Amino acid sequence: MARMIFITGGVVSSLGKGLASAALGALLQARGYSVRLRKLDPYLNVDPGTMSPFQHGEVYVTDDGAETDLDLGHYERFTGVASARSDNVTSGRIYSEVIAKERRGDYLGRTVQVIPHVTDAIKDFVLAGSNDVDFLLCEIGGTVGDIEGLPFFEAIRQLGNELGHERACFVHLTLLPYIETAGELKTKPTQHSVKELRSIGIQPDVLLCRSTHPIPLDERRKIALFCNVSAERVIPARDLATIYDAPIAYHREGLDTQILSVFGLKDAPAPDLSRWQNVVDRVNNPEGEVRIAVVGKYISVKDSYKSLSEALTHGGLANNVRVRMEWIDSEIFERDDAAVYLEGVNGILVPGGFGERGTEGKIAAVKFARERKVPFFGICYGLHMAVIEAARTQLGLEGAGSTENGTPKHPVIAMMTEWTKGNDLEVRSKGGDMGGTMRLGAYPAVLSSGSRVAEIYGVSKISERHRHRYEVNTEYTDALAGQGLKVTGWSPDGKLPEIMERSDHPWFIGVQFHPELKSRPLEPHPLFASFIRAAVEQSRLV
Ligand code: GLN
């Protein structure tokens, strides 16, 4: 069975617990161990799929079609291990499973309680399939002391007890605030947070302390004394210029060495961090810069486009350039001329989105990119906007639109009700559950030979992740091809357009899926690498 590492958070939220867990996973991999990461989310939604990006940030989609927490994206980017439905659970899902069992009579007349029934369900979730890896890292969402998190903390406390010290380690992430006027780092919030953790029966083994300033040895000793850990297990986690430096920085501070010593692994092989050093060197020493305008709707919350901004950065890494992202609220283009904002950018990206607000502005951005021959990348809703723009402007279909936003005269984007997945027929209905009617997860696509995308991917069959309800309506694709906008990637049954590209433009590609979900710093996604290359070329022209 895997050794378990439980990662909890204290003091405040937003300390980057997901990133810290992911970087620790990468660090253990660099020592030759296999890892898997899981996230336990205490909120009551069954999954984040129905939550607004303004509330929750991006919804990360796995190959097996689960809508999950964005931390799973960090896990995948750092470790390269594809996550699955079994790697993220919420209180909502745990409770709905327990209640369904109760209704079926599975509890044989017993009183159903948080302890042991809910905690058992959590433990089953944590341990499922844990035999396959050396380390299972399990992050608990929220902060110690949150009422809704209590069953999760109780479950991991029990697991710590059952597995013993050779098999379980508790890492607690805290904050040492710096008080400007006193010129001091404060340890009290950390002391209180650990006290809270110990009051529910969990003694942390290692403290990872976020701070903006160096932590003097005396302060580390003080924290050690009050929190009942040794001083070398109080690990500083300073703010970093790039998140991809975290595995290296953590190793420098001894995080992996201390965790391995908790498990009694004293002679573990030294980590090989050269690949991460290479990423950090590229981030720190770019040979140039490109400006990419991202024209979207949820731009006030950066976490809404987390995977997207990372994938653009990776595209920059592949070309040794820094990508300067300019986040533009598409509604601006409904008032002002797009040219005012887009003049001088080297590429335009219209990302995924939902609902009518801001769509006319996105269409204006597509028009600018098409006419001015600026590299254009449309992702999911961005592809839909490109199709609507071409239908209206080039085919002269006034009132062309998507059935997502009413009943347009020319439904160039529409809901398909049936398609095949493997050998199965999948069916969806307009009135179905909001959480259940999307085409979700990995689907294959076949690329047309001789197309630009076939050249970019270097293969003829790909698999990419989806999250949408509407599709390009094939009744219009021949007419669009006549205007240069051609389908160059199809679902294997030939029913659903997956990719469209323009033959009359330096780089204009729209995709029905979300390639950003599969891009990694050590392996930038080919479409992002190619888009940024086109932007570099464009920057040389202007
Ligand atoms: N709103 C569109 C749909 O549901 C696109 C979704 C997306 O961009 N992820 O089809």
JSON list of N, CA and C in Angstrom, two decimals, residues 468-535:
[
{"chain": "A", "resi": 468, "resn": "HIS", "atom": "N", "xyz": [-18.81, 20.84, -22.95]},
{"chain": "A", "resi": 468, "resn": "HIS", "atom": "CA", "xyz": [-19.73, 21.76, -23.64]},
{"chain": "A", "resi": 468, "resn": "HIS", "atom": "C", "xyz": [-21.02, 21.05, -23.99]},
{"chain": "A", "resi": 469, "resn": "ARG", "atom": "N", "xyz": [-22.03, 21.83, -24.33]},
{"chain": "A", "resi": 469, "resn": "ARG", "atom": "CA", "xyz": [-23.32, 21.26, -24.76]},
{"chain": "A", "resi": 469, "resn": "ARG", "atom": "C", "xyz": [-23.54, 21.40, -26.26]},
{"chain": "A", "resi": 470, "resn": "TYR", "atom": "N", "xyz": [-23.00, 22.46, -26.84]},
{"chain": "A", "resi": 470, "resn": "TYR", "atom": "CA", "xyz": [-23.35, 22.80, -28.24]},
{"chain": "A", "resi": 470, "resn": "TYR", "atom": "C", "xyz": [-22.20, 22.46, -29.19]},
{"chain": "A", "resi": 471, "resn": "GLU", "atom": "N", "xyz": [-22.56, 22.28, -30.47]},
{"chain": "A", "resi": 471, "resn": "GLU", "atom": "CA", "xyz": [-21.60, 21.84, -31.48]},
{"chain": "A", "resi": 471, "resn": "GLU", "atom": "C", "xyz": [-21.77, 22.68, -32.74]},
{"chain": "A", "resi": 472, "resn": "VAL", "atom": "N", "xyz": [-20.76, 22.64, -33.60]},
{"chain": "A", "resi": 472, "resn": "VAL", "atom": "CA", "xyz": [-20.89, 23.29, -34.90]},
{"chain": "A", "resi": 472, "resn": "VAL", "atom": "C", "xyz": [-21.89, 22.47, -35.72]},
{"chain": "A", "resi": 473, "resn": "ASN", "atom": "N", "xyz": [-22.87, 23.17, -36.28]},
{"chain": "A", "resi": 473, "resn": "ASN", "atom": "CA", "xyz": [-23.94, 22.52, -37.05]},
{"chain": "A", "resi": 473, "resn": "ASN", "atom": "C", "xyz": [-23.42, 22.15, -38.44]},
{"chain": "A", "resi": 474, "resn": "THR", "atom": "N", "xyz": [-23.40, 20.85, -38.73]},
{"chain": "A", "resi": 474, "resn": "THR", "atom": "CA", "xyz": [-22.78, 20.38, -39.98]},
{"chain": "A", "resi": 474, "resn": "THR", "atom": "C", "xyz": [-23.57, 20.80, -41.23]},
{"chain": "A", "resi": 475, "resn": "GLU", "atom": "N", "xyz": [-24.77, 21.30, -41.04]},
{"chain": "A", "resi": 475, "resn": "GLU", "atom": "CA", "xyz": [-25.52, 21.78, -42.22]},
{"chain": "A", "resi": 475, "resn": "GLU", "atom": "C", "xyz": [-24.85, 22.99, -42.86]},
{"chain": "A", "resi": 476, "resn": "TYR", "atom": "N", "xyz": [-23.99, 23.64, -42.11]},
{"chain": "A", "resi": 476, "resn": "TYR", "atom": "CA", "xyz": [-23.37, 24.86, -42.63]},
{"chain": "A", "resi": 476, "resn": "TYR", "atom": "C", "xyz": [-21.90, 24.68, -42.98]},
{"chain": "A", "resi": 477, "resn": "THR", "atom": "N", "xyz": [-21.32, 23.49, -42.66]},
{"chain": "A", "resi": 477, "resn": "THR", "atom": "CA", "xyz": [-19.86, 23.39, -42.79]},
{"chain": "A", "resi": 477, "resn": "THR", "atom": "C", "xyz": [-19.36, 23.46, -44.23]},
{"chain": "A", "resi": 478, "resn": "ASP", "atom": "N", "xyz": [-20.14, 22.94, -45.18]},
{"chain": "A", "resi": 478, "resn": "ASP", "atom": "CA", "xyz": [-19.68, 23.03, -46.59]},
{"chain": "A", "resi": 478, "resn": "ASP", "atom": "C", "xyz": [-19.63, 24.49, -47.04]},
{"chain": "A", "resi": 479, "resn": "ALA", "atom": "N", "xyz": [-20.67, 25.22, -46.69]},
{"chain": "A", "resi": 479, "resn": "ALA", "atom": "CA", "xyz": [-20.70, 26.63, -47.09]},
{"chain": "A", "resi": 479, "resn": "ALA", "atom": "C", "xyz": [-19.55, 27.39, -46.43]},
{"chain": "A", "resi": 480, "resn": "LEU", "atom": "N", "xyz": [-19.26, 27.09, -45.19]},
{"chain": "A", "resi": 480, "resn": "LEU", "atom": "CA", "xyz": [-18.15, 27.77, -44.49]},
{"chain": "A", "resi": 480, "resn": "LEU", "atom": "C", "xyz": [-16.81, 27.41, -45.13]},
{"chain": "A", "resi": 481, "resn": "ALA", "atom": "N", "xyz": [-16.68, 26.14, -45.54]},
{"chain": "A", "resi": 481, "resn": "ALA", "atom": "CA", "xyz": [-15.43, 25.71, -46.18]},
{"chain": "A", "resi": 481, "resn": "ALA", "atom": "C", "xyz": [-15.19, 26.53, -47.45]},
{"chain": "A", "resi": 482, "resn": "GLY", "atom": "N", "xyz": [-16.28, 26.85, -48.14]},
{"chain": "A", "resi": 482, "resn": "GLY", "atom": "CA", "xyz": [-16.19, 27.67, -49.35]},
{"chain": "A", "resi": 482, "resn": "GLY", "atom": "C", "xyz": [-15.62, 29.06, -49.06]},
{"chain": "A", "resi": 483, "resn": "GLN", "atom": "N", "xyz": [-15.71, 29.47, -47.80]},
{"chain": "A", "resi": 483, "resn": "GLN", "atom": "CA", "xyz": [-15.17, 30.78, -47.40]},
{"chain": "A", "resi": 483, "resn": "GLN", "atom": "C", "xyz": [-13.82, 30.63, -46.70]},
{"chain": "A", "resi": 484, "resn": "GLY", "atom": "N", "xyz": [-13.24, 29.44, -46.79]},
{"chain": "A", "resi": 484, "resn": "GLY", "atom": "CA", "xyz": [-11.89, 29.25, -46.21]},
{"chain": "A", "resi": 484, "resn": "GLY", "atom": "C", "xyz": [-11.87, 28.67, -44.82]},
{"chain": "A", "resi": 485, "resn": "LEU", "atom": "N", "xyz": [-13.03, 28.55, -44.18]},
{"chain": "A", "resi": 485, "resn": "LEU", "atom": "CA", "xyz": [-13.05, 28.01, -42.81]},
{"chain": "A", "resi": 485, "resn": "LEU", "atom": "C", "xyz": [-13.50, 26.55, -42.87]},
{"chain": "A", "resi": 486, "resn": "LYS", "atom": "N", "xyz": [-12.51, 25.66, -42.73]},
{"chain": "A", "resi": 486, "resn": "LYS", "atom": "CA", "xyz": [-12.74, 24.24, -43.03]},
{"chain": "A", "resi": 486, "resn": "LYS", "atom": "C", "xyz": [-12.64, 23.39, -41.78]},
{"chain": "A", "resi": 487, "resn": "VAL", "atom": "N", "xyz": [-13.46, 22.33, -41.73]},
{"chain": "A", "resi": 487, "resn": "VAL", "atom": "CA", "xyz": [-13.32, 21.36, -40.65]},
{"chain": "A", "resi": 487, "resn": "VAL", "atom": "C", "xyz": [-12.11, 20.48, -40.97]},
{"chain": "A", "resi": 488, "resn": "THR", "atom": "N", "xyz": [-11.14, 20.43, -40.05]},
{"chain": "A", "resi": 488, "resn": "THR", "atom": "CA", "xyz": [-9.95, 19.59, -40.31]},
{"chain": "A", "resi": 488, "resn": "THR", "atom": "C", "xyz": [-9.76, 18.54, -39.21]},
{"chain": "A", "resi": 489, "resn": "GLY", "atom": "N", "xyz": [-10.73, 18.47, -38.30]},
{"chain": "A", "resi": 489, "resn": "GLY", "atom": "CA", "xyz": [-10.72, 17.42, -37.30]},
{"chain": "A", "resi": 489, "resn": "GLY", "atom": "C", "xyz": [-12.16, 17.01, -37.03]},
{"chain": "A", "resi": 490, "resn": "TRP", "atom": "N", "xyz": [-12.44, 15.70, -37.12]},
{"chain": "A", "resi": 490, "resn": "TRP", "atom": "CA", "xyz": [-13.80, 15.20, -36.94]},
{"chain": "A", "resi": 490, "resn": "TRP", "atom": "C", "xyz": [-13.82, 14.14, -35.85]},
{"chain": "A", "resi": 491, "resn": "SER", "atom": "N", "xyz": [-14.98, 13.96, -35.21]},
{"chain": "A", "resi": 491, "resn": "SER", "atom": "CA", "xyz": [-15.15, 12.79, -34.35]},
{"chain": "A", "resi": 491, "resn": "SER", "atom": "C", "xyz": [-15.05, 11.56, -35.26]},
{"chain": "A", "resi": 492, "resn": "PRO", "atom": "N", "xyz": [-14.58, 10.43, -34.73]},
{"chain": "A", "resi": 492, "resn": "PRO", "atom": "CA", "xyz": [-14.34, 9.26, -35.61]},
{"chain": "A", "resi": 492, "resn": "PRO", "atom": "C", "xyz": [-15.59, 8.83, -36.38]},
{"chain": "A", "resi": 493, "resn": "ASP", "atom": "N", "xyz": [-16.80, 9.10, -35.86]},
{"chain": "A", "resi": 493, "resn": "ASP", "atom": "CA", "xyz": [-18.00, 8.71, -36.62]},
{"chain": "A", "resi": 493, "resn": "ASP", "atom": "C", "xyz": [-18.35, 9.75, -37.69]},
{"chain": "A", "resi": 494, "resn": "GLY", "atom": "N", "xyz": [-17.55, 10.80, -37.78]},
{"chain": "A", "resi": 494, "resn": "GLY", "atom": "CA", "xyz": [-17.76, 11.81, -38.82]},
{"chain": "A", "resi": 494, "resn": "GLY", "atom": "C", "xyz": [-18.95, 12.71, -38.57]},
{"chain": "A", "resi": 495, "resn": "LYS", "atom": "N", "xyz": [-19.48, 12.68, -37.35]},
{"chain": "A", "resi": 495, "resn": "LYS", "atom": "CA", "xyz": [-20.69, 13.48, -37.09]},
{"chain": "A", "resi": 495, "resn": "LYS", "atom": "C", "xyz": [-20.40, 14.85, -36.48]},
{"chain": "A", "resi": 496, "resn": "LEU", "atom": "N", "xyz": [-19.34, 14.93, -35.66]},
{"chain": "A", "resi": 496, "resn": "LEU", "atom": "CA", "xyz": [-19.11, 16.17, -34.92]},
{"chain": "A", "resi": 496, "resn": "LEU", "atom": "C", "xyz": [-17.81, 16.85, -35.34]},
{"chain": "A", "resi": 497, "resn": "PRO", "atom": "N", "xyz": [-17.90, 18.11, -35.79]},
{"chain": "A", "resi": 497, "resn": "PRO", "atom": "CA", "xyz": [-16.67, 18.85, -36.09]},
{"chain": "A", "resi": 497, "resn": "PRO", "atom": "C", "xyz": [-15.89, 19.10, -34.80]},
{"chain": "A", "resi": 498, "resn": "GLU", "atom": "N", "xyz": [-14.61, 18.78, -34.81]},
{"chain": "A", "resi": 498, "resn": "GLU", "atom": "CA", "xyz": [-13.79, 18.95, -33.61]},
{"chain": "A", "resi": 498, "resn": "GLU", "atom": "C", "xyz": [-12.80, 20.11, -33.76]},
{"chain": "A", "resi": 499, "resn": "ILE", "atom": "N", "xyz": [-12.37, 20.35, -35.02]},
{"chain": "A", "resi": 499, "resn": "ILE", "atom": "CA", "xyz": [-11.39, 21.41, -35.26]},
{"chain": "A", "resi": 499, "resn": "ILE", "atom": "C", "xyz": [-11.76, 22.11, -36.56]},
{"chain": "A", "resi": 500, "resn": "MET", "atom": "N", "xyz": [-11.62, 23.45, -36.60]},
{"chain": "A", "resi": 500, "resn": "MET", "atom": "CA", "xyz": [-11.77, 24.17, -37.86]},
{"chain": "A", "resi": 500, "resn": "MET", "atom": "C", "xyz": [-10.57, 25.09, -38.03]},
{"chain": "A", "resi": 501, "resn": "GLU", "atom": "N", "xyz": [-10.13, 25.24, -39.25]},
{"chain": "A", "resi": 501, "resn": "GLU", "atom": "CA", "xyz": [-8.99, 26.14, -39.49]},
{"chain": "A", "resi": 501, "resn": "GLU", "atom": "C", "xyz": [-9.19, 26.88, -40.81]},
{"chain": "A", "resi": 502, "resn": "ARG", "atom": "N", "xyz": [-8.53, 28.02, -40.92]},
{"chain": "A", "resi": 502, "resn": "ARG", "atom": "CA", "xyz": [-8.65, 28.83, -42.14]},
{"chain": "A", "resi": 502, "resn": "ARG", "atom": "C", "xyz": [-7.44, 28.60, -43.02]},
{"chain": "A", "resi": 503, "resn": "SER", "atom": "N", "xyz": [-7.72, 28.41, -44.29]},
{"chain": "A", "resi": 503, "resn": "SER", "atom": "CA", "xyz": [-6.61, 28.23, -45.23]},
{"chain": "A", "resi": 503, "resn": "SER", "atom": "C", "xyz": [-6.09, 29.58, -45.72]},
{"chain": "A", "resi": 504, "resn": "ASP", "atom": "N", "xyz": [-6.87, 30.65, -45.48]},
{"chain": "A", "resi": 504, "resn": "ASP", "atom": "CA", "xyz": [-6.50, 31.96, -46.03]},
{"chain": "A", "resi": 504, "resn": "ASP", "atom": "C", "xyz": [-5.92, 32.88, -44.95]},
{"chain": "A", "resi": 505, "resn": "HIS", "atom": "N", "xyz": [-5.27, 32.29, -43.96]},
{"chain": "A", "resi": 505, "resn": "HIS", "atom": "CA", "xyz": [-4.84, 33.08, -42.80]},
{"chain": "A", "resi": 505, "resn": "HIS", "atom": "C", "xyz": [-3.56, 32.47, -42.25]},
{"chain": "A", "resi": 506, "resn": "PRO", "atom": "N", "xyz": [-2.62, 33.28, -41.70]},
{"chain": "A", "resi": 506, "resn": "PRO", "atom": "CA", "xyz": [-1.37, 32.70, -41.21]},
{"chain": "A", "resi": 506, "resn": "PRO", "atom": "C", "xyz": [-1.58, 31.67, -40.08]},
{"chain": "A", "resi": 507, "resn": "TRP", "atom": "N", "xyz": [-2.50, 31.91, -39.17]},
{"chain": "A", "resi": 507, "resn": "TRP", "atom": "CA", "xyz": [-2.75, 30.92, -38.09]},
{"chain": "A", "resi": 507, "resn": "TRP", "atom": "C", "xyz": [-4.12, 31.22, -37.51]},
{"chain": "A", "resi": 508, "resn": "PHE", "atom": "N", "xyz": [-5.08, 30.42, -37.87]},
{"chain": "A", "resi": 508, "resn": "PHE", "atom": "CA", "xyz": [-6.45, 30.64, -37.40]},
{"chain": "A", "resi": 508, "resn": "PHE", "atom": "C", "xyz": [-7.06, 29.28, -37.15]},
{"chain": "A", "resi": 509, "resn": "ILE", "atom": "N", "xyz": [-7.11, 28.89, -35.87]},
{"chain": "A", "resi": 509, "resn": "ILE", "atom": "CA", "xyz": [-7.58, 27.55, -35.53]},
{"chain": "A", "resi": 509, "resn": "ILE", "atom": "C", "xyz": [-8.60, 27.64, -34.40]},
{"chain": "A", "resi": 510, "resn": "GLY", "atom": "N", "xyz": [-9.71, 26.94, -34.58]},
{"chain": "A", "resi": 510, "resn": "GLY", "atom": "CA", "xyz": [-10.70, 26.84, -33.51]},
{"chain": "A", "resi": 510, "resn": "GLY", "atom": "C", "xyz": [-10.90, 25.38, -33.15]},
{"chain": "A", "resi": 511, "resn": "VAL", "atom": "N", "xyz": [-10.97, 25.10, -31.86]},
{"chain": "A", "resi": 511, "resn": "VAL", "atom": "CA", "xyz": [-11.13, 23.71, -31.43]},
{"chain": "A", "resi": 511, "resn": "VAL", "atom": "C", "xyz": [-12.33, 23.57, -30.50]},
{"chain": "A", "resi": 512, "resn": "GLN", "atom": "N", "xyz": [-13.01, 22.43, -30.61]},
{"chain": "A", "resi": 512, "resn": "GLN", "atom": "CA", "xyz": [-14.21, 22.22, -29.81]},
{"chain": "A", "resi": 512, "resn": "GLN", "atom": "C", "xyz": [-13.86, 21.75, -28.38]},
{"chain": "A", "resi": 513, "resn": "PHE", "atom": "N", "xyz": [-12.61, 21.37, -28.20]},
{"chain": "A", "resi": 513, "resn": "PHE", "atom": "CA", "xyz": [-12.18, 20.82, -26.91]},
{"chain": "A", "resi": 513, "resn": "PHE", "atom": "C", "xyz": [-11.31, 21.82, -26.16]},
{"chain": "A", "resi": 514, "resn": "HIS", "atom": "N", "xyz": [-10.75, 21.36, -25.03]},
{"chain": "A", "resi": 514, "resn": "HIS", "atom": "CA", "xyz": [-9.93, 22.25, -24.19]},
{"chain": "A", "resi": 514, "resn": "HIS", "atom": "C", "xyz": [-8.49, 21.74, -24.12]},
{"chain": "A", "resi": 515, "resn": "PRO", "atom": "N", "xyz": [-7.67, 22.12, -25.09]},
{"chain": "A", "resi": 515, "resn": "PRO", "atom": "CA", "xyz": [-6.29, 21.61, -25.10]},
{"chain": "A", "resi": 515, "resn": "PRO", "atom": "C", "xyz": [-5.49, 22.09, -23.89]},
{"chain": "A", "resi": 516, "resn": "GLU", "atom": "N", "xyz": [-5.90, 23.24, -23.32]},
{"chain": "A", "resi": 516, "resn": "GLU", "atom": "CA", "xyz": [-5.13, 23.79, -22.19]},
{"chain": "A", "resi": 516, "resn": "GLU", "atom": "C", "xyz": [-5.08, 22.83, -21.01]},
{"chain": "A", "resi": 517, "resn": "LEU", "atom": "N", "xyz": [-6.08, 21.93, -20.93]},
{"chain": "A", "resi": 517, "resn": "LEU", "atom": "CA", "xyz": [-6.12, 21.02, -19.78]},
{"chain": "A", "resi": 517, "resn": "LEU", "atom": "C", "xyz": [-5.01, 19.98, -19.83]},
{"chain": "A", "resi": 518, "resn": "LYS", "atom": "N", "xyz": [-4.42, 19.81, -20.99]},
{"chain": "A", "resi": 518, "resn": "LYS", "atom": "CA", "xyz": [-3.39, 18.77, -21.10]},
{"chain": "A", "resi": 518, "resn": "LYS", "atom": "C", "xyz": [-1.98, 19.32, -21.31]},
{"chain": "A", "resi": 519, "resn": "SER", "atom": "N", "xyz": [-1.82, 20.63, -21.20]},
{"chain": "A", "resi": 519, "resn": "SER", "atom": "CA", "xyz": [-0.49, 21.20, -21.40]},
{"chain": "A", "resi": 519, "resn": "SER", "atom": "C", "xyz": [0.31, 21.15, -20.09]},
{"chain": "A", "resi": 520, "resn": "ARG", "atom": "N", "xyz": [1.59, 20.89, -20.21]},
{"chain": "A", "resi": 520, "resn": "ARG", "atom": "CA", "xyz": [2.45, 20.79, -19.02]},
{"chain": "A", "resi": 520, "resn": "ARG", "atom": "C", "xyz": [3.76, 21.51, -19.26]},
{"chain": "A", "resi": 521, "resn": "PRO", "atom": "N", "xyz": [4.36, 22.05, -18.20]},
{"chain": "A", "resi": 521, "resn": "PRO", "atom": "CA", "xyz": [5.61, 22.80, -18.42]},
{"chain": "A", "resi": 521, "resn": "PRO", "atom": "C", "xyz": [6.70, 21.92, -19.04]},
{"chain": "A", "resi": 522, "resn": "LEU", "atom": "N", "xyz": [6.72, 20.64, -18.66]},
{"chain": "A", "resi": 522, "resn": "LEU", "atom": "CA", "xyz": [7.75, 19.76, -19.21]},
{"chain": "A", "resi": 522, "resn": "LEU", "atom": "C", "xyz": [7.35, 19.23, -20.58]},
{"chain": "A", "resi": 523, "resn": "GLU", "atom": "N", "xyz": [6.11, 19.50, -20.97]},
{"chain": "A", "resi": 523, "resn": "GLU", "atom": "CA", "xyz": [5.58, 18.99, -22.24]},
{"chain": "A", "resi": 523, "resn": "GLU", "atom": "C", "xyz": [4.51, 19.95, -22.75]},
{"chain": "A", "resi": 524, "resn": "PRO", "atom": "N", "xyz": [4.92, 21.11, -23.26]},
{"chain": "A", "resi": 524, "resn": "PRO", "atom": "CA", "xyz": [3.92, 22.09, -23.72]},
{"chain": "A", "resi": 524, "resn": "PRO", "atom": "C", "xyz": [3.00, 21.48, -24.79]},
{"chain": "A", "resi": 525, "resn": "HIS", "atom": "N", "xyz": [1.74, 21.88, -24.76]},
{"chain": "A", "resi": 525, "resn": "HIS", "atom": "CA", "xyz": [0.78, 21.33, -25.74]},
{"chain": "A", "resi": 525, "resn": "HIS", "atom": "C", "xyz": [1.15, 21.83, -27.14]},
{"chain": "A", "resi": 526, "resn": "PRO", "atom": "N", "xyz": [1.14, 20.92, -28.15]},
{"chain": "A", "resi": 526, "resn": "PRO", "atom": "CA", "xyz": [1.56, 21.33, -29.50]},
{"chain": "A", "resi": 526, "resn": "PRO", "atom": "C", "xyz": [0.78, 22.52, -30.05]},
{"chain": "A", "resi": 527, "resn": "LEU", "atom": "N", "xyz": [-0.53, 22.62, -29.76]},
{"chain": "A", "resi": 527, "resn": "LEU", "atom": "CA", "xyz": [-1.29, 23.75, -30.30]},
{"chain": "A", "resi": 527, "resn": "LEU", "atom": "C", "xyz": [-0.85, 25.07, -29.68]},
{"chain": "A", "resi": 528, "resn": "PHE", "atom": "N", "xyz": [-0.55, 25.05, -28.37]},
{"chain": "A", "resi": 528, "resn": "PHE", "atom": "CA", "xyz": [-0.10, 26.29, -27.73]},
{"chain": "A", "resi": 528, "resn": "PHE", "atom": "C", "xyz": [1.32, 26.65, -28.20]},
{"chain": "A", "resi": 529, "resn": "ALA", "atom": "N", "xyz": [2.16, 25.63, -28.35]},
{"chain": "A", "resi": 529, "resn": "ALA", "atom": "CA", "xyz": [3.53, 25.88, -28.83]},
{"chain": "A", "resi": 529, "resn": "ALA", "atom": "C", "xyz": [3.46, 26.50, -30.23]},
{"chain": "A", "resi": 530, "resn": "SER", "atom": "N", "xyz": [2.58, 25.96, -31.06]},
{"chain": "A", "resi": 530, "resn": "SER", "atom": "CA", "xyz": [2.47, 26.45, -32.44]},
{"chain": "A", "resi": 530, "resn": "SER", "atom": "C", "xyz": [1.84, 27.85, -32.50]},
{"chain": "A", "resi": 531, "resn": "PHE", "atom": "N", "xyz": [0.83, 28.08, -31.66]},
{"chain": "A", "resi": 531, "resn": "PHE", "atom": "CA", "xyz": [0.18, 29.40, -31.62]},
{"chain": "A", "resi": 531, "resn": "PHE", "atom": "C", "xyz": [1.21, 30.47, -31.21]},
{"chain": "A", "resi": 532, "resn": "ILE", "atom": "N", "xyz": [1.99, 30.18, -30.20]},
{"chain": "A", "resi": 532, "resn": "ILE", "atom": "CA", "xyz": [2.98, 31.17, -29.75]},
{"chain": "A", "resi": 532, "resn": "ILE", "atom": "C", "xyz": [4.07, 31.35, -30.82]},
{"chain": "A", "resi": 533, "resn": "ARG", "atom": "N", "xyz": [4.43, 30.26, -31.51]},
{"chain": "A", "resi": 533, "resn": "ARG", "atom": "CA", "xyz": [5.41, 30.41, -32.60]},
{"chain": "A", "resi": 533, "resn": "ARG", "atom": "C", "xyz": [4.86, 31.37, -33.66]},
{"chain": "A", "resi": 534, "resn": "ALA", "atom": "N", "xyz": [3.57, 31.20, -33.99]},
{"chain": "A", "resi": 534, "resn": "ALA", "atom": "CA", "xyz": [2.94, 32.10, -34.98]},
{"chain": "A", "resi": 534, "resn": "ALA", "atom": "C", "xyz": [2.95, 33.53, -34.47]},
{"chain": "A", "resi": 535, "resn": "ALA", "atom": "N", "xyz": [2.73, 33.69, -33.16]},
{"chain": "A", "resi": 535, "resn": "ALA", "atom": "CA", "xyz": [2.74, 35.05, -32.58]},
{"chain": "A", "resi": 535, "resn": "ALA", "atom": "C", "xyz": [4.14, 35.64, -32.66]}
]
